[in-house]
Short mmCIF file of C-alpha atoms in Angstrom, two decimals:
data_model
loop_
_atom_site.label_atom_id
_atom_site.label_comp_id
_atom_site.label_asym_id
_atom_site.label_seq_id
_atom_site.Cartn_x
_atom_site.Cartn_y
_atom_site.Cartn_z
CA UNK A 1 -8.14 20.29 52.35
CA UNK A 2 -5.20 19.06 50.33
CA UNK A 3 -5.55 17.26 47.01
CA UNK A 4 -4.89 13.95 48.76
CA UNK A 5 -7.53 14.72 51.40
CA UNK A 6 -10.09 15.54 48.70
CA UNK A 7 -9.32 12.31 46.85
CA UNK A 8 -9.52 10.23 50.02
CA UNK A 9 -12.81 11.84 51.02
CA UNK A 10 -14.42 11.39 47.58
CA UNK A 11 -13.35 7.75 47.40
CA UNK A 12 -14.84 6.92 50.79
CA UNK A 13 -18.32 7.92 49.56
CA UNK A 14 -20.48 4.87 48.69
CA UNK A 15 -19.85 3.53 45.19
CA UNK A 16 -17.26 6.19 44.31
CA UNK A 17 -14.56 5.47 41.76
CA UNK A 18 -11.73 7.55 40.37
CA UNK A 19 -10.34 7.65 36.88
CA UNK A 20 -7.92 10.03 35.21
CA UNK A 21 -8.95 11.44 31.86
CA UNK A 22 -8.85 14.58 29.73
CA UNK A 23 -5.11 15.06 30.19
CA UNK A 24 -4.79 14.68 33.95
CA UNK A 25 -8.23 15.47 35.35
CA UNK A 26 -9.20 13.22 38.27
CA UNK A 27 -12.85 12.32 37.78
CA UNK A 28 -14.84 10.95 40.71
CA UNK A 29 -17.96 9.11 39.67
CA UNK A 30 -20.52 6.48 40.47
CA UNK A 31 -19.78 3.60 38.17
CA UNK A 32 -18.23 4.64 34.89
CA UNK A 33 -20.52 7.46 33.83
CA UNK A 34 -22.12 9.51 36.58
CA UNK A 35 -19.60 12.13 37.72
CA UNK A 36 -20.01 13.96 41.01
CA UNK A 37 -16.65 15.81 41.19
CA UNK A 38 -13.60 16.61 39.10
CA UNK A 39 -10.17 17.72 40.28
CA UNK A 40 -7.79 19.35 37.82
CA UNK A 41 -4.25 18.68 38.96
CA UNK A 42 -2.66 20.47 36.03
CA UNK A 43 -3.54 23.94 34.86
CA UNK A 44 -5.71 25.91 37.27
CA UNK A 45 -6.05 23.18 39.94
CA UNK A 46 -9.81 23.66 40.13
CA UNK A 47 -12.27 21.42 41.93
CA UNK A 48 -15.71 21.17 40.32
CA UNK A 49 -18.88 19.58 41.68
CA UNK A 50 -22.67 19.61 41.32
CA UNK A 51 -24.82 21.83 43.55
CA UNK A 52 -28.55 22.16 44.15
CA UNK A 53 -30.35 24.10 41.42
CA UNK A 54 -31.57 26.75 43.87
CA UNK A 55 -28.04 27.34 45.26
CA UNK A 56 -26.21 27.52 41.91
CA UNK A 57 -26.44 31.29 41.39
CA UNK A 58 -25.47 31.95 45.00
CA UNK A 59 -22.27 29.94 44.54
CA UNK A 60 -21.50 31.74 41.28
CA UNK A 61 -21.63 35.07 43.15
CA UNK A 62 -19.36 33.81 45.92
CA UNK A 63 -15.69 34.90 45.71
CA UNK A 64 -13.47 32.12 44.33
CA UNK A 65 -16.36 30.21 42.74
CA UNK A 66 -17.56 30.26 39.14
CA UNK A 67 -19.80 28.22 36.87
CA UNK A 68 -17.87 25.08 35.90
CA UNK A 69 -16.78 25.13 32.25
CA UNK A 70 -18.86 22.75 30.10
CA UNK A 71 -20.92 21.64 33.13
CA UNK A 72 -22.64 24.85 34.27
CA UNK A 73 -25.86 23.93 32.46
CA UNK A 74 -26.05 20.91 34.77
CA UNK A 75 -25.57 23.21 37.80
CA UNK A 76 -21.90 22.51 38.48
CA UNK A 77 -19.58 25.07 40.07
CA UNK A 78 -15.82 25.26 40.15
CA UNK A 79 -13.53 26.63 42.84
CA UNK A 80 -9.99 27.43 41.72
CA UNK A 81 -8.50 27.08 45.18
CA UNK A 82 -10.31 24.49 47.31
CA UNK A 83 -8.30 25.80 50.27
CA UNK A 84 -10.59 28.85 50.51
CA UNK A 85 -13.42 26.56 51.62
CA UNK A 86 -13.29 25.07 55.10
CA UNK A 87 -12.86 21.32 55.45
CA UNK A 88 -16.31 20.70 56.96
CA UNK A 89 -18.07 22.79 54.29
CA UNK A 90 -16.13 21.20 51.45
CA UNK A 91 -16.94 17.71 52.73
CA UNK A 92 -20.61 18.70 52.97
CA UNK A 93 -20.57 20.07 49.40
CA UNK A 94 -18.91 16.95 47.98
CA UNK A 95 -21.31 14.69 49.88
CA UNK A 96 -24.27 16.70 48.59
CA UNK A 97 -22.93 16.49 45.02
CA UNK A 98 -22.63 12.72 45.43
CA UNK A 99 -26.19 12.47 46.73
CA UNK A 100 -27.58 14.66 43.92
CA UNK A 101 -26.08 12.25 41.41
CA UNK A 102 -27.32 9.20 43.33
CA UNK A 103 -30.85 10.66 43.33
CA UNK A 104 -30.86 10.67 39.53
CA UNK A 105 -29.92 7.01 39.23
CA UNK A 106 -32.59 4.37 38.56
CA UNK A 107 -34.14 3.15 41.81
CA UNK A 108 -32.49 -0.28 41.62
CA UNK A 109 -29.02 1.31 41.33
CA UNK A 110 -29.51 3.60 44.36
CA UNK A 111 -29.46 0.73 46.86
CA UNK A 112 -26.47 1.13 49.15
CA UNK A 113 -25.50 4.54 47.76
CA UNK A 114 -27.82 6.80 49.74
CA UNK A 115 -26.44 8.34 52.92
#
């Protein structure tokens, strides 16, 4: 998936918003605070997202993946080249990240965001 494809996909998820911060990092979140993916357009070009707790170590052992800087304690992984992941799998991973974040929202805020 290209950068534009990733952005389009993330923004079509329910309640998703994009903002640019930290010197050019595209942050995809629910509302203003609950991030579910980040895309670094400058520097290493990495895509980072949240994964299930029980799958975190498996992703860290996978070639091209690593624990996401500053976010690994929250079970986020980073992939330097999103092109190494197939489109269908990457869409599934981003959707799952979105849903993991939605699940942690207060019940009244989840309405309309669950897939």
